[in-house]
Amino acid sequence: MAKLEVVPQQPDLWAQLRAAAQDAAREEPRLASQLNAVVLAHDDFAGALSFQIARKLGDAELGAMTVREVALSAFTADPGIVAAAEADLKAVQERDPAIRSLLQPFMYFKGFQALQAWRVAHWLWTQDRDTLAFHFQSRISELFQLDIHPAARIGSGVFLDHGTGIVIGETAVIGDEVSMLHAVTLGGTGAERGDRHPKIGRGVLLGAGAKVLGNITVGDYAKVASGSVVLKPVPAGCTVAGVPARLVNCPTDATPARTMDHTLSDIVYDFVI
């Protein structure tokens, strides 16, 4: 009888995060108190995440304890928020070669932190608590230099790399497993009201500085090159580049958001001046 191969199980995300915090506290005792307060003192990922959001967003007008109560209320009412946050953290782990462990994005990466605070703001928006949702949006913008309208819709497993300068409009929709770099804008084309912002499909890669404007669709697993201005729909599985953007490669990489491959097809460079 053939011997079964035993595949060692990977520790779950919370266990990985705690282990990384314990290691870091030993290696850097000056941060041990902070790491204990943010991670090690909590029983689960939701508790640690609510504390992290609270210590970042709390201010003189809305104290950290109140922010934490709001976050925990959101997590209790909609456990999908915590599941999405876990998927976002795993996305950073899979796609960012700069991290040493889950501790870095959880503690220090503003793209991840801003997205989790936005998830609470979005829950507030769905509860018709617009004023508090806008307060969260304002604090996120002040702290992290990202401006995400609380009414926007964002899937899970989303990676906001670096994050600085990202702007996401009110009626924008972002699918699961999207990767987005700094200075990306998902905006409108004028002062019109109503449904006016882009719809980004699953697994899309949006390069640094890309501007996608108007109520247009970027299809699943498409890629928008850095610095491009997209004004027309992008077919699924294609790459667009330029100002204004044009199709340069169909099909592109099968999973661009996961591979984080920002290069273009060789044919784009095969030109004569």
Coordinates of C-alpha atoms in Angstrom, one line a residue:
M1 CA 0.0 0.0 0.0
A2 CA 1.4 3.4 -1.0
K3 CA 2.4 5.6 1.8
L4 CA 0.3 8.8 2.1
E5 CA 2.2 12.0 2.0
V6 CA 1.6 14.1 5.0
V7 CA 1.4 17.8 4.1
P8 CA 2.1 20.0 7.1
Q9 CA -0.7 22.4 7.8
Q10 CA 0.0 26.1 7.7
P11 CA -0.9 28.0 10.8
D12 CA -3.9 30.3 10.5
L13 CA -3.6 34.0 9.9
W14 CA -4.2 35.0 13.5
A15 CA -1.6 32.5 14.8
Q16 CA 0.9 33.8 12.2
L17 CA 0.3 37.4 13.3
R18 CA 0.7 36.6 17.0
A19 CA 3.9 34.6 16.4
A20 CA 5.4 37.4 14.4
A21 CA 4.4 39.9 17.1
Q22 CA 6.0 37.7 19.8
D23 CA 9.2 37.4 17.8
A24 CA 9.4 41.2 17.2
A25 CA 8.8 42.0 20.9
R26 CA 11.8 39.8 21.8
E27 CA 14.0 41.3 19.1
E28 CA 13.0 44.9 19.8
P29 CA 12.0 45.3 23.5
R30 CA 11.4 49.0 23.1
L31 CA 8.3 48.1 21.0
A32 CA 7.2 45.2 23.2
S33 CA 4.5 47.3 25.0
Q34 CA 3.0 48.5 21.7
L35 CA 3.0 45.0 20.2
N36 CA 1.3 43.6 23.3
A37 CA -1.3 46.3 23.3
V38 CA -2.1 46.0 19.6
V39 CA -1.8 42.3 19.0
L40 CA -0.8 40.0 21.9
A41 CA -3.4 41.3 24.4
H42 CA -6.3 40.2 22.2
D43 CA -8.1 36.9 21.8
D44 CA -8.7 37.1 18.1
F45 CA -8.0 39.0 14.9
A46 CA -11.2 41.1 15.1
G47 CA -10.2 42.3 18.6
A48 CA -6.7 43.3 17.4
L49 CA -8.0 44.9 14.2
S50 CA -10.6 47.0 16.1
F51 CA -7.8 48.2 18.5
Q52 CA -5.5 49.1 15.6
I53 CA -8.2 51.1 13.8
A54 CA -9.1 52.9 17.0
R55 CA -5.6 53.9 17.9
K56 CA -5.1 55.3 14.4
L57 CA -8.4 57.1 13.9
G58 CA -9.1 58.2 17.4
D59 CA -8.7 62.0 18.0
A60 CA -9.9 64.7 20.4
E61 CA -13.3 64.8 18.7
L62 CA -13.9 61.1 18.6
G63 CA -11.8 59.2 21.1
A64 CA -10.1 55.9 20.5
M65 CA -12.5 53.9 22.8
T66 CA -15.5 55.2 20.8
V67 CA -13.9 54.4 17.5
R68 CA -13.2 50.9 18.8
E69 CA -16.8 50.4 19.9
V70 CA -18.0 51.4 16.4
A71 CA -15.6 49.0 14.8
L72 CA -16.6 46.1 17.0
S73 CA -20.3 46.9 16.3
A74 CA -19.5 46.7 12.6
F75 CA -17.7 43.4 13.0
T76 CA -20.5 41.9 15.1
A77 CA -23.2 43.0 12.7
D78 CA -21.3 41.9 9.6
P79 CA -18.6 39.2 10.1
G80 CA -17.9 39.5 6.4
I81 CA -15.9 42.6 7.2
V82 CA -13.4 40.7 9.3
A83 CA -13.2 37.9 6.6
A84 CA -12.5 40.5 4.0
A85 CA -9.8 42.1 6.2
E86 CA -8.2 38.7 6.6
A87 CA -8.2 38.2 2.8
D88 CA -6.7 41.6 2.4
L89 CA -3.9 40.7 4.8
K90 CA -3.2 37.4 2.9
A91 CA -3.2 39.4 -0.3
V92 CA -0.3 41.6 1.0
Q93 CA 1.5 38.5 2.2
E94 CA 1.2 36.8 -1.3
R95 CA 1.9 39.9 -3.4
D96 CA 4.4 42.2 -1.6
P97 CA 8.0 40.8 -1.6
A98 CA 9.0 43.6 0.8
I99 CA 7.3 42.2 3.9
R100 CA 9.0 39.9 6.4
S101 CA 5.8 38.7 8.1
L102 CA 2.1 39.6 8.5
L103 CA 3.2 42.0 11.3
Q104 CA 4.5 44.7 8.9
P105 CA 1.3 45.3 6.9
F106 CA -0.9 45.0 10.0
M107 CA 1.1 47.4 12.1
Y108 CA 2.7 49.8 9.6
F109 CA 1.3 49.6 6.0
K110 CA -1.1 52.5 5.4
G111 CA -2.7 50.9 2.4
F112 CA -3.9 48.0 4.5
Q113 CA -4.9 50.1 7.5
A114 CA -6.8 52.6 5.4
L115 CA -8.7 49.9 3.6
Q116 CA -9.8 48.3 7.0
A117 CA -10.9 51.7 8.4
W118 CA -12.8 52.3 5.2
R119 CA -14.6 49.0 5.6
V120 CA -16.0 50.3 8.9
A121 CA -16.9 53.6 7.3
H122 CA -18.7 51.7 4.5
W123 CA -20.7 49.7 7.1
L124 CA -21.7 53.0 8.7
W125 CA -22.9 54.3 5.3
T126 CA -25.0 51.2 4.8
Q127 CA -26.6 51.9 8.2
D128 CA -27.5 55.5 7.1
R129 CA -25.0 56.9 9.5
D130 CA -23.6 59.2 6.9
T131 CA -22.1 61.9 9.2
L132 CA -20.0 59.4 11.1
A133 CA -19.0 57.6 7.8
F134 CA -17.8 60.9 6.5
H135 CA -15.9 61.6 9.7
F136 CA -14.1 58.2 9.2
Q137 CA -13.4 59.1 5.5
S138 CA -11.9 62.5 6.6
R139 CA -9.7 60.9 9.2
I140 CA -8.5 58.2 6.8
S141 CA -7.6 61.0 4.3
E142 CA -5.7 63.0 6.9
L143 CA -3.8 60.1 8.3
F144 CA -3.0 58.0 5.3
Q145 CA -3.4 60.3 2.2
L146 CA -6.0 58.0 0.7
D147 CA -9.5 59.3 -0.1
I148 CA -12.1 56.6 -0.5
H149 CA -15.8 57.6 -0.4
P150 CA -17.7 55.5 2.1
A151 CA -20.4 54.6 -0.5
A152 CA -17.9 52.9 -2.8
R153 CA -18.0 49.1 -3.0
I154 CA -14.8 47.1 -2.6
G155 CA -14.4 43.4 -2.6
S156 CA -12.0 41.2 -0.6
G157 CA -8.4 40.1 -1.1
V158 CA -7.6 43.7 -2.2
F159 CA -4.0 45.0 -2.1
L160 CA -3.4 48.8 -1.9
D161 CA 0.3 48.9 -2.4
H162 CA 1.9 52.0 -0.8
G163 CA -1.5 53.7 -1.0
T164 CA -0.5 57.4 -1.1
G165 CA -2.7 59.4 -3.3
I166 CA -5.3 56.8 -4.1
V167 CA -8.8 58.4 -4.8
I168 CA -11.9 56.2 -5.1
G169 CA -15.2 57.9 -6.0
E170 CA -18.7 57.4 -4.6
T171 CA -20.1 55.0 -7.2
A172 CA -16.9 53.1 -7.9
V173 CA -17.0 49.3 -7.6
I174 CA -13.9 47.2 -7.1
G175 CA -14.0 43.4 -7.4
D176 CA -12.2 40.8 -5.4
E177 CA -8.4 40.2 -5.7
V178 CA -7.6 43.6 -7.2
S179 CA -4.1 45.1 -6.8
M180 CA -3.8 48.9 -6.9
L181 CA -0.7 51.0 -6.5
H182 CA -0.2 54.6 -5.3
A183 CA -1.8 57.6 -7.0
V184 CA -4.5 55.6 -8.7
T185 CA -7.7 57.6 -9.3
L186 CA -11.1 56.0 -9.9
G187 CA -13.0 59.2 -10.7
G188 CA -15.7 60.9 -12.7
T189 CA -15.4 63.0 -15.9
G190 CA -17.3 66.0 -14.8
A191 CA -19.9 67.4 -12.3
E192 CA -22.7 65.0 -13.2
R193 CA -24.5 63.1 -10.5
G194 CA -25.6 59.5 -10.3
D195 CA -23.6 56.5 -11.3
R196 CA -20.4 58.1 -12.6
H197 CA -17.4 56.1 -11.5
P198 CA -15.5 53.1 -12.8
K199 CA -16.4 49.4 -12.2
I200 CA -13.2 47.4 -11.7
G201 CA -13.4 43.6 -12.3
R202 CA -11.9 40.7 -10.4
G203 CA -8.2 40.3 -10.4
V204 CA -7.4 43.6 -12.1
L205 CA -4.0 45.2 -11.7
L206 CA -3.9 49.1 -11.7
G207 CA -0.4 50.5 -12.0
A208 CA 1.0 53.5 -10.2
G209 CA -0.6 56.8 -11.2
A210 CA -3.3 55.2 -13.4
K211 CA -6.4 57.3 -13.9
V212 CA -9.7 55.5 -14.8
L213 CA -12.4 58.0 -15.3
G214 CA -16.1 57.7 -15.9
N215 CA -18.8 55.0 -15.6
I216 CA -16.7 52.5 -17.5
T217 CA -15.8 48.8 -16.9
V218 CA -12.4 47.4 -16.6
G219 CA -12.9 43.7 -17.2
D220 CA -11.8 40.8 -15.0
Y221 CA -8.0 40.2 -15.0
A222 CA -7.2 43.2 -17.1
K223 CA -4.1 45.3 -16.5
V224 CA -3.8 49.1 -16.6
A225 CA -0.2 50.3 -17.1
S226 CA 1.3 52.9 -14.8
G227 CA 0.5 56.5 -15.7
S228 CA -2.3 55.6 -18.1
V229 CA -5.5 57.6 -18.5
V230 CA -8.4 55.2 -19.2
L231 CA -11.6 56.8 -20.7
K232 CA -13.1 53.8 -22.5
P233 CA -14.0 50.3 -21.3
V234 CA -11.2 47.7 -21.1
P235 CA -12.0 44.1 -22.2
A236 CA -11.4 41.3 -19.8
G237 CA -7.9 39.9 -19.8
C238 CA -6.4 42.8 -21.8
T239 CA -3.7 45.4 -21.1
V240 CA -4.1 49.1 -21.8
A241 CA -1.4 51.8 -21.7
G242 CA -0.9 55.4 -22.6
V243 CA -2.6 58.8 -22.5
P244 CA -5.3 58.2 -23.6
A245 CA -5.0 54.5 -23.0
R246 CA -5.1 52.0 -25.9
L247 CA -5.0 48.3 -26.0
V248 CA -1.5 46.9 -26.2
N249 CA -1.9 43.2 -25.4
C250 CA -4.8 40.7 -25.4
P251 CA -4.7 38.4 -23.6
T252 CA -2.4 39.6 -20.9
D253 CA -1.1 37.7 -17.8
A254 CA -3.8 35.4 -16.6
T255 CA -3.7 36.8 -13.0
P256 CA -2.0 40.2 -13.2
A257 CA -3.1 41.3 -9.7
R258 CA -1.5 38.3 -8.1
T259 CA 1.8 38.3 -10.1
M260 CA 2.1 42.1 -9.8
D261 CA 3.7 42.1 -13.3
H262 CA 3.8 45.7 -14.5
T263 CA 5.8 45.0 -17.7
L264 CA 4.2 45.4 -21.1
S265 CA 4.3 43.1 -24.1
D266 CA 7.5 43.2 -26.1
I267 CA 5.5 44.4 -29.2
V268 CA 4.9 47.7 -27.4
Y269 CA 8.6 48.5 -27.5
D270 CA 9.1 47.2 -31.0
F271 CA 8.9 50.5 -32.8
V272 CA 11.0 52.7 -35.1
I273 CA 11.4 56.5 -34.6

